[in-house]
């Protein structure tokens, strides 16, 4: 028996396909979206008016019942449609909690 064939017999066996993914999803802590204060909304609005494509920024935003952080170059920015795109991730202005210009 070849060594590569021998190794296959010891590979992990997942009897129930998707069980690991389901367990990981079950362990996920659901975080409610927080309402921003008027001062924070004004600060975010001021920063959003300064952003232009090719700026490097870090954004904390709400998606899928959790807050995520992304750092990258702004590839698209539209104040009319209230959308911001960083490295292929489209963000609505309403989901943004914090922005930092780098």
Short mmCIF file of N, CA, C and O in Angstrom, two decimals:
data_model
loop_
_atom_site.label_atom_id
_atom_site.label_comp_id
_atom_site.label_asym_id
_atom_site.label_seq_id
_atom_site.Cartn_x
_atom_site.Cartn_y
_atom_site.Cartn_z
N UNK A 1 0.85 -1.18 0.00
CA UNK A 1 0.00 0.00 0.00
C UNK A 1 0.90 1.24 0.00
O UNK A 1 1.82 1.36 0.79
N UNK A 2 0.61 2.19 -0.88
CA UNK A 2 1.39 3.42 -0.97
C UNK A 2 1.10 4.30 0.24
O UNK A 2 0.02 4.24 0.84
N UNK A 3 2.08 5.13 0.61
CA UNK A 3 1.91 6.01 1.77
C UNK A 3 0.73 6.96 1.60
O UNK A 3 0.02 7.26 2.57
N UNK A 4 0.50 7.46 0.39
CA UNK A 4 -0.61 8.39 0.18
C UNK A 4 -1.95 7.69 0.37
O UNK A 4 -2.89 8.27 0.91
N UNK A 5 -2.04 6.42 -0.06
CA UNK A 5 -3.28 5.66 0.15
C UNK A 5 -3.46 5.33 1.62
O UNK A 5 -4.58 5.33 2.13
N UNK A 6 -2.37 5.04 2.30
CA UNK A 6 -2.44 4.70 3.72
C UNK A 6 -2.95 5.90 4.54
O UNK A 6 -3.73 5.73 5.48
N UNK A 7 -2.51 7.11 4.17
CA UNK A 7 -2.94 8.31 4.89
C UNK A 7 -4.44 8.56 4.75
O UNK A 7 -5.08 9.06 5.66
N UNK A 8 -5.01 8.19 3.62
CA UNK A 8 -6.43 8.41 3.38
C UNK A 8 -7.31 7.64 4.37
O UNK A 8 -8.37 8.09 4.74
N UNK A 9 -6.84 6.47 4.81
CA UNK A 9 -7.67 5.69 5.73
C UNK A 9 -7.77 6.33 7.11
O UNK A 9 -8.65 6.02 7.88
N UNK A 10 -6.85 7.26 7.41
CA UNK A 10 -6.87 7.93 8.70
C UNK A 10 -7.48 9.33 8.62
O UNK A 10 -7.50 10.05 9.61
N UNK A 11 -7.96 9.71 7.45
CA UNK A 11 -8.59 11.02 7.30
C UNK A 11 -9.86 11.09 8.15
O UNK A 11 -10.52 10.08 8.39
N UNK A 12 -10.17 12.28 8.60
CA UNK A 12 -11.37 12.42 9.45
C UNK A 12 -12.61 12.10 8.65
O UNK A 12 -12.69 12.34 7.45
N UNK A 13 -13.57 11.55 9.31
CA UNK A 13 -14.83 11.16 8.69
C UNK A 13 -15.94 12.04 9.26
O UNK A 13 -16.13 12.09 10.47
N UNK A 14 -16.64 12.71 8.39
CA UNK A 14 -17.74 13.57 8.82
C UNK A 14 -19.04 12.86 8.44
O UNK A 14 -19.51 12.96 7.31
N UNK A 15 -19.59 12.12 9.38
CA UNK A 15 -20.77 11.31 9.10
C UNK A 15 -21.98 12.17 8.74
O UNK A 15 -22.81 11.78 7.92
N UNK A 16 -22.10 13.31 9.35
CA UNK A 16 -23.22 14.21 9.06
C UNK A 16 -22.69 15.46 8.39
O UNK A 16 -22.13 16.34 9.02
N UNK A 17 -22.86 15.52 7.09
CA UNK A 17 -22.36 16.67 6.34
C UNK A 17 -23.03 17.95 6.84
O UNK A 17 -24.24 17.99 7.04
N UNK A 18 -22.22 18.98 7.07
CA UNK A 18 -22.74 20.26 7.52
C UNK A 18 -22.90 20.38 9.02
O UNK A 18 -23.28 21.44 9.52
N UNK A 19 -22.62 19.30 9.77
CA UNK A 19 -22.79 19.35 11.23
C UNK A 19 -21.85 20.37 11.85
O UNK A 19 -22.25 21.16 12.69
N UNK A 20 -20.59 20.36 11.43
CA UNK A 20 -19.62 21.31 12.01
C UNK A 20 -20.04 22.75 11.75
O UNK A 20 -19.96 23.60 12.63
N UNK A 21 -20.49 23.04 10.52
CA UNK A 21 -20.93 24.39 10.19
C UNK A 21 -22.14 24.79 11.01
O UNK A 21 -22.26 25.92 11.49
N UNK A 22 -23.08 23.85 11.19
CA UNK A 22 -24.27 24.13 11.99
C UNK A 22 -23.92 24.40 13.44
O UNK A 22 -24.49 25.30 14.07
N UNK A 23 -22.97 23.65 13.97
CA UNK A 23 -22.54 23.87 15.36
C UNK A 23 -21.86 25.22 15.52
O UNK A 23 -22.08 25.92 16.51
N UNK A 24 -21.03 25.59 14.54
CA UNK A 24 -20.38 26.90 14.59
C UNK A 24 -21.40 28.03 14.53
O UNK A 24 -21.28 29.03 15.22
N UNK A 25 -22.42 27.86 13.70
CA UNK A 25 -23.47 28.87 13.59
C UNK A 25 -24.25 28.98 14.90
O UNK A 25 -24.63 30.06 15.32
N UNK A 26 -24.47 27.85 15.54
CA UNK A 26 -25.20 27.83 16.81
C UNK A 26 -24.41 28.55 17.90
O UNK A 26 -24.99 29.19 18.78
N UNK A 27 -23.07 28.45 17.83
CA UNK A 27 -22.23 29.10 18.83
C UNK A 27 -22.10 30.60 18.63
O UNK A 27 -21.66 31.31 19.51
N UNK A 28 -22.49 31.08 17.47
CA UNK A 28 -22.38 32.51 17.15
C UNK A 28 -23.23 33.33 18.10
O UNK A 28 -24.41 33.03 18.32
N UNK A 29 -22.65 34.36 18.66
CA UNK A 29 -23.36 35.24 19.58
C UNK A 29 -24.04 36.34 18.76
O UNK A 29 -23.38 37.07 18.02
N UNK A 30 -25.33 36.44 18.90
CA UNK A 30 -26.10 37.44 18.17
C UNK A 30 -26.07 38.75 18.95
O UNK A 30 -26.40 38.80 20.13
N UNK A 31 -25.63 39.80 18.26
CA UNK A 31 -25.50 41.12 18.87
C UNK A 31 -26.54 42.04 18.24
O UNK A 31 -26.60 42.17 17.02
N UNK A 32 -27.38 42.68 19.05
CA UNK A 32 -28.36 43.61 18.47
C UNK A 32 -27.67 44.88 17.95
O UNK A 32 -26.64 45.29 18.47
N UNK A 33 -28.24 45.45 16.93
CA UNK A 33 -27.70 46.68 16.36
C UNK A 33 -27.99 47.84 17.30
O UNK A 33 -29.12 48.03 17.74
N UNK A 34 -26.95 48.61 17.64
CA UNK A 34 -27.12 49.73 18.55
C UNK A 34 -27.55 50.98 17.79
O UNK A 34 -27.15 51.20 16.65
N UNK A 35 -28.34 51.78 18.44
CA UNK A 35 -28.78 53.06 17.87
C UNK A 35 -27.74 54.11 18.21
O UNK A 35 -27.36 54.26 19.37
N UNK A 36 -27.27 54.84 17.20
CA UNK A 36 -26.24 55.86 17.42
C UNK A 36 -26.86 57.14 17.95
O UNK A 36 -27.99 57.50 17.60
N UNK A 37 -26.09 57.85 18.77
CA UNK A 37 -26.54 59.13 19.29
C UNK A 37 -26.49 60.18 18.16
O UNK A 37 -25.83 59.97 17.14
N UNK A 38 -27.15 61.28 18.36
CA UNK A 38 -27.15 62.33 17.35
C UNK A 38 -25.74 62.90 17.14
O UNK A 38 -25.36 63.23 16.01
N UNK A 39 -24.96 63.00 18.21
CA UNK A 39 -23.58 63.48 18.08
C UNK A 39 -22.73 62.53 17.23
O UNK A 39 -21.95 62.97 16.39
N UNK A 40 -22.90 61.23 17.46
CA UNK A 40 -22.14 60.23 16.70
C UNK A 40 -22.56 60.24 15.24
O UNK A 40 -21.73 60.14 14.34
N UNK A 41 -23.86 60.40 14.98
CA UNK A 41 -24.36 60.49 13.60
C UNK A 41 -23.76 61.71 12.90
O UNK A 41 -23.36 61.63 11.73
N UNK A 42 -23.68 62.83 13.59
CA UNK A 42 -23.11 64.05 13.01
C UNK A 42 -21.62 63.86 12.72
O UNK A 42 -21.12 64.30 11.68
N UNK A 43 -20.91 63.19 13.63
CA UNK A 43 -19.48 62.93 13.43
C UNK A 43 -19.26 62.01 12.22
O UNK A 43 -18.39 62.28 11.39
N UNK A 44 -20.06 60.94 12.10
CA UNK A 44 -19.95 60.04 10.96
C UNK A 44 -20.27 60.77 9.65
O UNK A 44 -19.59 60.56 8.64
N UNK A 45 -21.28 61.63 9.68
CA UNK A 45 -21.65 62.39 8.49
C UNK A 45 -20.50 63.31 8.06
O UNK A 45 -20.19 63.41 6.87
N UNK A 46 -19.85 63.94 9.03
CA UNK A 46 -18.71 64.82 8.73
C UNK A 46 -17.58 64.02 8.09
O UNK A 46 -17.00 64.43 7.07
N UNK A 47 -17.28 62.85 8.64
CA UNK A 47 -16.20 62.01 8.10
C UNK A 47 -16.57 61.48 6.71
O UNK A 47 -15.73 61.47 5.81
N UNK A 48 -17.82 61.07 6.53
CA UNK A 48 -18.26 60.55 5.23
C UNK A 48 -18.14 61.61 4.14
O UNK A 48 -17.85 61.27 2.98
N UNK A 49 -18.34 62.87 4.48
CA UNK A 49 -18.20 63.93 3.47
C UNK A 49 -16.74 64.18 3.09
O UNK A 49 -16.47 64.79 2.06
N UNK A 50 -15.80 63.72 3.89
CA UNK A 50 -14.38 63.89 3.58
C UNK A 50 -13.82 62.72 2.76
O UNK A 50 -12.76 62.85 2.16
N UNK A 51 -14.51 61.60 2.72
CA UNK A 51 -14.00 60.40 2.05
C UNK A 51 -14.14 60.52 0.55
O UNK A 51 -15.15 61.00 0.03
N UNK A 52 -13.13 60.02 -0.15
CA UNK A 52 -13.15 59.96 -1.61
C UNK A 52 -12.53 58.63 -2.04
O UNK A 52 -11.81 57.99 -1.26
N UNK A 53 -12.82 58.17 -3.26
CA UNK A 53 -12.22 56.92 -3.73
C UNK A 53 -10.70 56.96 -3.63
O UNK A 53 -10.08 58.00 -3.79
N UNK A 54 -10.13 55.82 -3.31
CA UNK A 54 -8.69 55.57 -3.11
C UNK A 54 -8.19 55.97 -1.73
O UNK A 54 -7.01 55.81 -1.44
N UNK A 55 -9.07 56.48 -0.85
CA UNK A 55 -8.67 56.72 0.55
C UNK A 55 -8.58 55.38 1.28
O UNK A 55 -9.35 54.46 1.01
N UNK A 56 -7.64 55.28 2.22
CA UNK A 56 -7.53 54.10 3.08
C UNK A 56 -8.31 54.41 4.35
O UNK A 56 -8.06 55.43 5.00
N UNK A 57 -9.25 53.52 4.70
CA UNK A 57 -10.06 53.73 5.89
C UNK A 57 -10.28 52.41 6.63
O UNK A 57 -10.09 51.34 6.07
N UNK A 58 -10.66 52.53 7.89
CA UNK A 58 -11.11 51.40 8.69
C UNK A 58 -12.55 51.69 9.10
O UNK A 58 -12.85 52.77 9.59
N UNK A 59 -13.42 50.71 8.89
CA UNK A 59 -14.84 50.87 9.18
C UNK A 59 -15.31 49.74 10.08
O UNK A 59 -14.98 48.58 9.85
N UNK A 60 -16.06 50.08 11.10
CA UNK A 60 -16.77 49.09 11.92
C UNK A 60 -18.22 49.18 11.49
O UNK A 60 -18.82 50.26 11.51
N UNK A 61 -18.78 48.04 11.06
CA UNK A 61 -20.13 48.04 10.53
C UNK A 61 -20.91 46.82 11.03
O UNK A 61 -20.34 45.84 11.50
N UNK A 62 -22.22 46.89 10.90
CA UNK A 62 -23.12 45.83 11.36
C UNK A 62 -23.55 44.98 10.18
O UNK A 62 -24.04 45.50 9.18
N UNK A 63 -23.36 43.66 10.31
CA UNK A 63 -23.80 42.72 9.27
C UNK A 63 -24.01 41.35 9.89
O UNK A 63 -23.21 40.90 10.71
N UNK A 64 -25.07 40.69 9.50
CA UNK A 64 -25.35 39.32 9.95
C UNK A 64 -25.34 39.18 11.46
O UNK A 64 -24.70 38.29 12.01
N UNK A 65 -25.99 40.08 12.15
CA UNK A 65 -26.15 40.03 13.62
C UNK A 65 -24.86 40.17 14.40
O UNK A 65 -24.74 39.66 15.51
N UNK A 66 -23.86 40.83 13.82
CA UNK A 66 -22.61 41.08 14.52
C UNK A 66 -21.92 42.31 13.94
O UNK A 66 -22.24 42.75 12.85
N UNK A 67 -21.00 42.86 14.71
CA UNK A 67 -20.21 43.99 14.23
C UNK A 67 -18.90 43.47 13.67
O UNK A 67 -18.22 42.63 14.29
N UNK A 68 -18.54 43.95 12.48
CA UNK A 68 -17.32 43.54 11.80
C UNK A 68 -16.45 44.76 11.54
O UNK A 68 -16.94 45.88 11.48
N UNK A 69 -15.16 44.51 11.35
CA UNK A 69 -14.21 45.59 11.09
C UNK A 69 -13.48 45.27 9.80
O UNK A 69 -13.04 44.14 9.58
N UNK A 70 -13.40 46.27 8.92
CA UNK A 70 -12.70 46.10 7.66
C UNK A 70 -11.78 47.30 7.44
O UNK A 70 -12.15 48.43 7.75
N UNK A 71 -10.60 47.02 6.95
CA UNK A 71 -9.64 48.07 6.60
C UNK A 71 -9.27 47.88 5.14
O UNK A 71 -8.96 46.77 4.72
N UNK A 72 -9.31 48.96 4.38
CA UNK A 72 -8.96 48.86 2.97
C UNK A 72 -9.15 50.17 2.25
O UNK A 72 -9.45 51.20 2.84
N UNK A 73 -8.97 50.08 0.93
CA UNK A 73 -9.09 51.26 0.07
C UNK A 73 -10.52 51.40 -0.41
O UNK A 73 -11.16 50.42 -0.79
N UNK A 74 -11.02 52.62 -0.37
CA UNK A 74 -12.37 52.90 -0.86
C UNK A 74 -12.35 52.77 -2.37
O UNK A 74 -11.60 53.47 -3.05
N UNK A 75 -13.16 51.85 -2.89
CA UNK A 75 -13.20 51.68 -4.33
C UNK A 75 -14.39 52.41 -4.95
O UNK A 75 -14.32 52.85 -6.09
N UNK A 76 -15.47 52.56 -4.17
CA UNK A 76 -16.63 53.32 -4.64
C UNK A 76 -17.25 54.06 -3.47
O UNK A 76 -17.25 53.57 -2.34
N UNK A 77 -17.78 55.21 -3.77
CA UNK A 77 -18.44 56.02 -2.75
C UNK A 77 -19.58 56.76 -3.42
O UNK A 77 -19.38 57.46 -4.41
N UNK A 78 -20.80 56.60 -2.89
CA UNK A 78 -21.95 57.28 -3.47
C UNK A 78 -22.80 57.84 -2.34
O UNK A 78 -23.45 57.09 -1.61
N UNK A 79 -22.79 59.16 -2.22
CA UNK A 79 -23.63 59.78 -1.18
C UNK A 79 -25.09 59.74 -1.58
O UNK A 79 -25.97 59.71 -0.72
N UNK A 80 -25.37 59.69 -2.89
CA UNK A 80 -26.75 59.62 -3.37
C UNK A 80 -27.42 58.31 -2.99
O UNK A 80 -28.55 58.30 -2.49
N UNK A 81 -26.75 57.20 -3.21
CA UNK A 81 -27.32 55.90 -2.85
C UNK A 81 -26.91 55.45 -1.45
O UNK A 81 -27.27 54.37 -1.02
N UNK A 82 -26.11 56.29 -0.77
CA UNK A 82 -25.67 56.04 0.60
C UNK A 82 -24.94 54.70 0.74
O UNK A 82 -25.21 53.91 1.63
N UNK A 83 -24.01 54.45 -0.21
CA UNK A 83 -23.24 53.22 -0.22
C UNK A 83 -21.75 53.53 -0.29
O UNK A 83 -21.33 54.51 -0.89
N UNK A 84 -20.98 52.65 0.33
CA UNK A 84 -19.53 52.75 0.37
C UNK A 84 -19.00 51.36 0.07
O UNK A 84 -19.52 50.37 0.59
N UNK A 85 -18.00 51.26 -0.80
CA UNK A 85 -17.43 49.95 -1.12
C UNK A 85 -15.95 49.94 -0.79
O UNK A 85 -15.20 50.81 -1.23
N UNK A 86 -15.55 48.95 0.00
CA UNK A 86 -14.15 48.76 0.38
C UNK A 86 -13.76 47.35 -0.01
O UNK A 86 -14.33 46.39 0.51
N UNK A 87 -12.80 47.22 -0.90
CA UNK A 87 -12.25 45.91 -1.28
C UNK A 87 -13.33 44.88 -1.57
O UNK A 87 -13.29 43.77 -1.07
N UNK A 88 -14.34 45.25 -2.33
CA UNK A 88 -15.38 44.30 -2.71
C UNK A 88 -16.52 44.18 -1.71
O UNK A 88 -17.49 43.48 -1.97
N UNK A 89 -16.44 44.83 -0.57
CA UNK A 89 -17.50 44.78 0.44
C UNK A 89 -18.32 46.07 0.36
O UNK A 89 -17.79 47.15 0.56
N UNK A 90 -19.61 45.92 0.02
CA UNK A 90 -20.50 47.08 -0.06
C UNK A 90 -21.14 47.32 1.29
O UNK A 90 -21.66 46.39 1.92
N UNK A 91 -21.08 48.57 1.74
CA UNK A 91 -21.62 48.94 3.04
C UNK A 91 -22.64 50.05 2.88
O UNK A 91 -22.40 51.03 2.19
N UNK A 92 -23.75 49.91 3.58
CA UNK A 92 -24.75 50.97 3.64
C UNK A 92 -24.33 51.94 4.73
O UNK A 92 -23.83 51.53 5.78
N UNK A 93 -24.54 53.22 4.51
CA UNK A 93 -24.21 54.22 5.53
C UNK A 93 -24.93 53.92 6.84
O UNK A 93 -24.41 54.19 7.92
N UNK A 94 -26.13 53.34 6.76
CA UNK A 94 -26.92 53.06 7.96
C UNK A 94 -26.31 51.96 8.84
O UNK A 94 -26.62 51.87 10.02
N UNK A 95 -25.46 51.11 8.26
CA UNK A 95 -24.84 50.01 9.01
C UNK A 95 -23.49 50.40 9.63
O UNK A 95 -22.93 49.62 10.40
N UNK A 96 -22.98 51.57 9.29
CA UNK A 96 -21.67 51.98 9.77
C UNK A 96 -21.77 52.52 11.20
O UNK A 96 -22.62 53.36 11.50
N UNK A 97 -20.89 52.01 12.07
CA UNK A 97 -20.86 52.49 13.46
C UNK A 97 -19.68 53.40 13.71
O UNK A 97 -19.76 54.32 14.52
N UNK A 98 -18.56 53.17 13.01
CA UNK A 98 -17.38 54.00 13.22
C UNK A 98 -16.51 53.98 11.97
O UNK A 98 -16.44 52.96 11.28
N UNK A 99 -15.85 55.10 11.70
CA UNK A 99 -14.95 55.22 10.56
C UNK A 99 -13.67 55.90 11.02
O UNK A 99 -13.73 56.86 11.80
N UNK A 100 -12.56 55.40 10.52
CA UNK A 100 -11.27 56.02 10.83
C UNK A 100 -10.49 56.17 9.52
O UNK A 100 -10.29 55.20 8.79
N UNK A 101 -10.09 57.39 9.22
CA UNK A 101 -9.23 57.63 8.05
C UNK A 101 -7.81 57.26 8.40
O UNK A 101 -7.32 57.62 9.48
N UNK A 102 -7.15 56.55 7.52
CA UNK A 102 -5.77 56.12 7.79
C UNK A 102 -4.80 57.00 7.04
O UNK A 102 -4.97 57.35 5.94
#
